[in-house]
PDB file of C-alpha atoms in Angstrom:
ATOM      1  CA  MET A1007     -17.865  -2.345  25.378  1.00 74.00           C
ATOM      2  CA  ILE A1008     -18.870  -4.476  23.238  1.00 81.00           C
ATOM      3  CA  GLU A1009     -22.110  -3.284  21.816  1.00 89.00           C
ATOM      4  CA  TYR A1010     -19.742  -0.439  20.720  1.00 92.00           C
ATOM      5  CA  TYR A1011     -18.297  -4.043  18.622  1.00 93.00           C
ATOM      6  CA  ASP A1012     -19.732  -3.041  14.906  1.00 94.00           C
ATOM      7  CA  TYR A1013     -19.126   0.900  14.783  1.00 96.00           C
ATOM      8  CA  ILE A1014     -15.411   0.195  15.632  1.00 97.00           C
ATOM      9  CA  LYS A1015     -15.041  -2.533  13.283  1.00 96.00           C
ATOM     10  CA  SER A1016     -16.595  -0.332  10.936  1.00 97.00           C
ATOM     11  CA  LEU A1017     -14.130   2.609  11.387  1.00 98.00           C
ATOM     12  CA  HIS A1018     -11.311  -0.061  11.422  1.00 97.00           C
ATOM     13  CA  LEU A1019     -12.263  -0.643   7.734  1.00 97.00           C
ATOM     14  CA  ILE A1020     -12.659   2.680   6.681  1.00 98.00           C
ATOM     15  CA  PHE A1021      -9.048   3.518   7.956  1.00 98.00           C
ATOM     16  CA  VAL A1022      -7.410   0.063   6.111  1.00 98.00           C
ATOM     17  CA  ILE A1023      -9.913   1.698   3.470  1.00 97.00           C
ATOM     18  CA  THR A1024      -7.865   4.933   3.205  1.00 98.00           C
ATOM     19  CA  TRP A1025      -4.053   3.679   3.886  1.00 98.00           C
ATOM     20  CA  PHE A1026      -4.429   1.773   0.970  1.00 97.00           C
ATOM     21  CA  ALA A1027      -5.687   4.219  -0.902  1.00 97.00           C
ATOM     22  CA  GLY A1028      -2.271   6.178  -0.149  1.00 98.00           C
ATOM     23  CA  LEU A1029      -0.287   3.540  -0.756  1.00 98.00           C
ATOM     24  CA  PHE A1030      -2.165   2.602  -4.286  1.00 96.00           C
ATOM     25  CA  TYR A1031      -0.922   6.614  -5.187  1.00 97.00           C
ATOM     26  CA  ILE A1032       2.476   7.688  -3.761  1.00 98.00           C
ATOM     27  CA  PRO A1033       3.672   5.181  -5.790  1.00 97.00           C
ATOM     28  CA  ARG A1034       2.031   6.329  -8.548  1.00 96.00           C
ATOM     29  CA  LEU A1035       3.504   9.851  -7.925  1.00 97.00           C
ATOM     30  CA  PHE A1036       7.076   8.153  -7.279  1.00 98.00           C
ATOM     31  CA  VAL A1037       6.632   7.553 -10.939  1.00 96.00           C
ATOM     32  CA  TYR A1038       5.740  11.263 -12.050  1.00 96.00           C
ATOM     33  CA  GLN A1039       7.956  12.505  -9.822  1.00 97.00           C
ATOM     34  CA  ILE A1040      11.243  10.566 -11.597  1.00 97.00           C
ATOM     35  CA  GLU A1041       9.588  10.735 -15.107  1.00 95.00           C
ATOM     36  CA  ALA A1042       9.572  14.537 -13.981  1.00 96.00           C
ATOM     37  CA  PHE A1043      13.194  14.634 -12.900  1.00 95.00           C
ATOM     38  CA  GLN A1044      14.224  13.645 -16.517  1.00 93.00           C
ATOM     39  CA  LYS A1045      12.813  16.008 -17.926  1.00 94.00           C
ATOM     40  CA  PRO A1046      14.383  19.757 -19.357  1.00 94.00           C
ATOM     41  CA  SER A1047      13.838  22.990 -17.546  1.00 93.00           C
ATOM     42  CA  PRO A1048      11.535  24.449 -17.287  1.00 94.00           C
ATOM     43  CA  ASP A1049       8.449  21.193 -17.633  1.00 93.00           C
ATOM     44  CA  LYS A1050      10.908  19.592 -14.642  1.00 94.00           C
ATOM     45  CA  GLU A1051      11.346  22.346 -12.111  1.00 94.00           C
ATOM     46  CA  ILE A1052       7.367  22.974 -12.147  1.00 95.00           C
ATOM     47  CA  LEU A1053       6.729  19.273 -12.552  1.00 96.00           C
ATOM     48  CA  GLY A1054       8.852  18.704  -9.118  1.00 95.00           C
ATOM     49  CA  LYS A1055       7.414  20.988  -6.995  1.00 96.00           C
ATOM     50  CA  GLN A1056       4.128  19.749  -7.505  1.00 97.00           C
ATOM     51  CA  LEU A1057       4.133  16.625  -7.927  1.00 97.00           C
ATOM     52  CA  LYS A1058       6.259  17.393  -3.763  1.00 97.00           C
ATOM     53  CA  LEU A1059       2.831  19.330  -2.857  1.00 97.00           C
ATOM     54  CA  MET A1060       1.193  16.729  -4.100  1.00 98.00           C
ATOM     55  CA  ALA A1061       3.166  13.584  -2.137  1.00 98.00           C
ATOM     56  CA  LYS A1062       3.835  15.559   0.804  1.00 98.00           C
ATOM     57  CA  ARG A1063      -0.118  15.962   1.618  1.00 98.00           C
ATOM     58  CA  LEU A1064      -1.131  12.288   0.494  1.00 98.00           C
ATOM     59  CA  TRP A1065       1.532  11.307   2.762  1.00 98.00           C
ATOM     60  CA  PHE A1066       1.286  13.733   5.587  1.00 98.00           C
ATOM     61  CA  ILE A1067      -3.127  14.246   5.472  1.00 97.00           C
ATOM     62  CA  ILE A1068      -4.117  10.820   4.474  1.00 98.00           C
ATOM     63  CA  THR A1069      -2.401   7.793   4.423  1.00 98.00           C
ATOM     64  CA  TRP A1070      -0.389   8.199   7.887  1.00 98.00           C
ATOM     65  CA  PRO A1071      -3.572   9.518   9.497  1.00 98.00           C
ATOM     66  CA  SER A1072      -4.581   6.701   8.564  1.00 98.00           C
ATOM     67  CA  ALA A1073      -2.306   3.717   8.984  1.00 98.00           C
ATOM     68  CA  ILE A1074      -2.082   5.071  12.915  1.00 98.00           C
ATOM     69  CA  LEU A1075      -5.706   4.624  12.626  1.00 98.00           C
ATOM     70  CA  ALA A1076      -6.443   1.666  11.075  1.00 98.00           C
ATOM     71  CA  THR A1077      -3.543   0.398  13.856  1.00 98.00           C
ATOM     72  CA  LEU A1078      -5.849   1.539  16.837  1.00 98.00           C
ATOM     73  CA  PHE A1079      -9.340   0.312  16.020  1.00 98.00           C
ATOM     74  CA  ALA A1080      -7.700  -2.736  15.229  1.00 97.00           C
ATOM     75  CA  ILE A1081      -5.857  -2.820  19.008  1.00 97.00           C
ATOM     76  CA  TRP A1082      -9.314  -1.851  20.482  1.00 97.00           C
ATOM     77  CA  LEU A1083     -11.453  -4.916  18.247  1.00 96.00           C
ATOM     78  CA  LEU A1084      -8.224  -7.693  20.296  1.00 96.00           C
ATOM     79  CA  LEU A1085      -9.208  -5.963  23.248  1.00 95.00           C
ATOM     80  CA  LEU A1086     -12.881  -6.705  22.471  1.00 94.00           C
ATOM     81  CA  ILE A1087     -12.340 -10.049  21.125  1.00 94.00           C
ATOM     82  CA  PRO A1088      -9.128 -11.056  23.103  1.00 95.00           C
ATOM     83  CA  ASP A1089      -9.812 -14.631  22.247  1.00 95.00           C
ATOM     84  CA  TRP A1090      -8.449 -14.225  17.907  1.00 92.00           C
ATOM     85  CA  LEU A1091      -4.959 -14.033  18.965  1.00 94.00           C
ATOM     86  CA  LYS A1092      -5.117 -18.312  19.449  1.00 93.00           C
ATOM     87  CA  GLN A1093      -6.886 -18.645  16.233  1.00 89.00           C
ATOM     88  CA  PRO A1094      -4.128 -19.469  13.417  1.00 84.00           C
ATOM     89  CA  TRP A1095      -6.214 -17.543  10.657  1.00 83.00           C
ATOM     90  CA  MET A1096      -5.392 -13.799  13.006  1.00 90.00           C
ATOM     91  CA  HIS A1097      -1.674 -14.699  13.524  1.00 88.00           C
ATOM     92  CA  VAL A1098      -0.918 -15.072   9.539  1.00 86.00           C
ATOM     93  CA  LYS A1099      -2.384 -11.834   8.944  1.00 89.00           C
ATOM     94  CA  LEU A1100      -0.645 -10.571  12.546  1.00 93.00           C
ATOM     95  CA  GLY A1101       1.863 -11.329   9.986  1.00 91.00           C
ATOM     96  CA  PHE A1102       1.031  -9.679   6.783  1.00 91.00           C
ATOM     97  CA  VAL A1103       0.050  -6.316   8.745  1.00 95.00           C
ATOM     98  CA  LEU A1104       3.664  -6.010   9.757  1.00 96.00           C
ATOM     99  CA  LEU A1105       4.844  -6.671   6.391  1.00 94.00           C
ATOM    100  CA  LEU A1106       2.433  -3.838   5.274  1.00 97.00           C
ATOM    101  CA  PHE A1107       4.233  -1.590   7.536  1.00 98.00           C
ATOM    102  CA  ALA A1108       7.459  -2.546   6.454  1.00 97.00           C
ATOM    103  CA  TYR A1109       6.364  -1.439   3.391  1.00 97.00           C
ATOM    104  CA  HIS A1110       5.130   1.682   4.510  1.00 98.00           C
ATOM    105  CA  LEU A1111       8.092   2.564   5.873  1.00 98.00           C
ATOM    106  CA  LYS A1112      10.030   1.291   3.013  1.00 98.00           C
ATOM    107  CA  SER A1113       7.294   3.693   1.397  1.00 98.00           C
ATOM    108  CA  HIS A1114       8.620   7.066   3.751  1.00 98.00           C
ATOM    109  CA  GLN A1115      11.935   5.912   3.631  1.00 98.00           C
ATOM    110  CA  ILE A1116      11.931   6.400  -0.056  1.00 98.00           C
ATOM    111  CA  TYR A1117       9.375   9.840  -0.179  1.00 98.00           C
ATOM    112  CA  LYS A1118      12.156  10.885   1.645  1.00 98.00           C
ATOM    113  CA  GLN A1119      14.385  10.740  -1.099  1.00 98.00           C
ATOM    114  CA  LEU A1120      12.329  12.039  -3.678  1.00 97.00           C
ATOM    115  CA  GLN A1121      11.341  14.910  -1.468  1.00 97.00           C
ATOM    116  CA  GLN A1122      15.689  16.428  -1.780  1.00 97.00           C
ATOM    117  CA  ASP A1123      15.771  15.251  -5.475  1.00 95.00           C
ATOM    118  CA  ILE A1124      17.809  11.207  -4.825  1.00 96.00           C
ATOM    119  CA  ILE A1125      16.842   9.341  -7.341  1.00 96.00           C
ATOM    120  CA  LYS A1126      17.335   5.659  -6.825  1.00 96.00           C
ATOM    121  CA  TRP A1127      14.717   4.018  -8.652  1.00 96.00           C
ATOM    122  CA  SER A1128      13.800   3.290 -11.665  1.00 94.00           C
ATOM    123  CA  SER A1129      10.226   4.805 -12.625  1.00 91.00           C
ATOM    124  CA  ASN A1130       9.546   0.667 -13.966  1.00 89.00           C
ATOM    125  CA  GLN A1131      11.255  -0.182 -10.662  1.00 92.00           C
ATOM    126  CA  MET A1132       8.435   1.844  -8.877  1.00 94.00           C
ATOM    127  CA  ARG A1133       5.639   0.613 -11.371  1.00 91.00           C
ATOM    128  CA  ILE A1134       7.203  -2.995 -10.114  1.00 90.00           C
ATOM    129  CA  TRP A1135       7.055  -1.740  -6.782  1.00 94.00           C
ATOM    130  CA  ASN A1136       3.563  -0.572  -6.626  1.00 92.00           C
ATOM    131  CA  GLU A1137       2.315  -4.327  -6.629  1.00 89.00           C
ATOM    132  CA  GLY A1138       3.436  -4.818  -3.087  1.00 90.00           C
ATOM    133  CA  SER A1139       0.537  -3.579  -1.962  1.00 92.00           C
ATOM    134  CA  THR A1140      -1.592  -4.600  -4.226  1.00 90.00           C
ATOM    135  CA  ILE A1141      -0.498  -8.729  -3.176  1.00 88.00           C
ATOM    136  CA  ILE A1142      -0.895  -7.340   0.517  1.00 90.00           C
ATOM    137  CA  LEU A1143      -4.515  -6.318   0.397  1.00 91.00           C
ATOM    138  CA  PHE A1144      -5.610  -9.848  -1.694  1.00 86.00           C
ATOM    139  CA  SER A1145      -4.011 -11.943   1.033  1.00 84.00           C
ATOM    140  CA  VAL A1146      -5.171 -10.659   4.281  1.00 87.00           C
ATOM    141  CA  ILE A1147      -8.561 -10.514   1.964  1.00 87.00           C
ATOM    142  CA  PHE A1148      -8.724 -13.822   1.167  1.00 81.00           C
ATOM    143  CA  LEU A1149      -7.237 -14.422   5.065  1.00 81.00           C
ATOM    144  CA  VAL A1150      -9.527 -12.955   6.647  1.00 84.00           C
ATOM    145  CA  ILE A1151     -12.735 -13.464   4.214  1.00 82.00           C
ATOM    146  CA  VAL A1152     -12.043 -17.293   4.477  1.00 78.00           C
ATOM    147  CA  ARG A1153     -10.461 -17.989   7.209  1.00 74.00           C
ATOM    148  CA  ASP A1154      -9.950 -21.577   8.544  1.00 61.00           C
ATOM    149  CA  ALA A1155     -11.040 -22.596   5.396  1.00 53.00           C
ATOM    150  CA  VAL A1156      -7.951 -21.073   3.506  1.00 56.00           C
ATOM    151  CA  ASN A1157      -6.147 -24.044   1.538  1.00 66.00           C
ATOM    152  CA  TRP A1158      -2.270 -22.659   2.169  1.00 62.00           C
ATOM    153  CA  VAL A1159      -0.894 -24.588  -0.726  1.00 64.00           C
ATOM    154  CA  TYR A1160      -3.969 -22.873  -2.439  1.00 73.00           C
ATOM    155  CA  GLY A1161      -3.385 -19.438  -1.162  1.00 72.00           C
ATOM    156  CA  VAL A1162       0.546 -20.048  -1.814  1.00 71.00           C
ATOM    157  CA  ILE A1163      -0.463 -20.624  -5.584  1.00 78.00           C
ATOM    158  CA  GLY A1164      -2.698 -18.190  -5.663  1.00 79.00           C
ATOM    159  CA  ILE A1165      -0.934 -15.247  -4.761  1.00 79.00           C
ATOM    160  CA  ILE A1166       2.796 -16.520  -6.676  1.00 82.00           C
ATOM    161  CA  VAL A1167       0.300 -16.064  -9.602  1.00 86.00           C
ATOM    162  CA  LEU A1168      -1.157 -12.764  -9.016  1.00 84.00           C
ATOM    163  CA  SER A1169       2.580 -11.887  -8.859  1.00 83.00           C
ATOM    164  CA  ILE A1170       3.073 -13.234 -12.351  1.00 87.00           C
ATOM    165  CA  LEU A1171       0.111 -11.876 -13.957  1.00 89.00           C
ATOM    166  CA  LEU A1172       0.727  -7.838 -12.438  1.00 85.00           C
ATOM    167  CA  MET A1173       4.345  -8.643 -13.255  1.00 84.00           C
ATOM    168  CA  LEU A1174       3.166  -9.215 -16.471  1.00 88.00           C
ATOM    169  CA  GLY A1175       1.152  -6.437 -16.974  1.00 87.00           C
ATOM    170  CA  ILE A1176       3.704  -4.100 -16.234  1.00 84.00           C
ATOM    171  CA  LYS A1177       6.132  -5.900 -18.600  1.00 83.00           C
ATOM    172  CA  LEU A1178       3.241  -5.125 -21.244  1.00 89.00           C
ATOM    173  CA  TYR A1179       2.071  -1.676 -20.570  1.00 84.00           C
ATOM    174  CA  LYS A1180       6.285  -0.823 -20.755  1.00 81.00           C
ATOM    175  CA  ARG A1181       5.837  -2.308 -24.544  1.00 86.00           C
ATOM    176  CA  ILE A1182       3.482   0.220 -25.227  1.00 89.00           C
ATOM    177  CA  ARG A1183       4.431   2.885 -23.691  1.00 80.00           C
ATOM    178  CA  THR A1184       8.216   2.522 -25.668  1.00 83.00           C
ATOM    179  CA  LYS A1185       5.896   2.117 -28.599  1.00 87.00           C
ATOM    180  CA  ASN A1186       3.439   4.762 -28.091  1.00 85.00           C
ATOM    181  CA  PRO A1187       4.553   6.938 -25.298  1.00 79.00           C
ATOM    182  CA  ASP A1188       1.458   8.974 -24.790  1.00 77.00           C
ATOM    183  CA  ALA A1189      -0.465   5.529 -24.347  1.00 72.00           C
TER     184      ALA A1189
END
């Protein structure tokens, strides 16, 4: 079975990429749904209906299947090379994977609320939520590539700096949009 390792790893990576694509895009659709909800009729209804359909298709045709397939191929890889489970970097990676699933499940909860026109988040809060998957992706990629050479102090500082830069970018964009709503 080890002769299929590269194929299984490739499929795992493909589905991780499509999973993250869905996780990157779904909060953007949430932002648009929240903003459409504040528009006058008939724009509110027309946009709301279209954005709900887009979110539904993205969530159930791309994001959920990708999450499941990425997980199945990851388990298969771990069955092929169980020694990875003895390595500290893998323990940390699996911790980030659990965090990713928590992010995914919370996004599913938000999805269900928005499908029922229950708005609990502002568009700005959703823009900040959107960066969660980015931080997880950066963490996992650097961890997997660098593995044991990761200096945890620098890694933590790097994630904090990335988070600060993302938040500053969101604030800057909000300021630009306040001055020019069409930006």
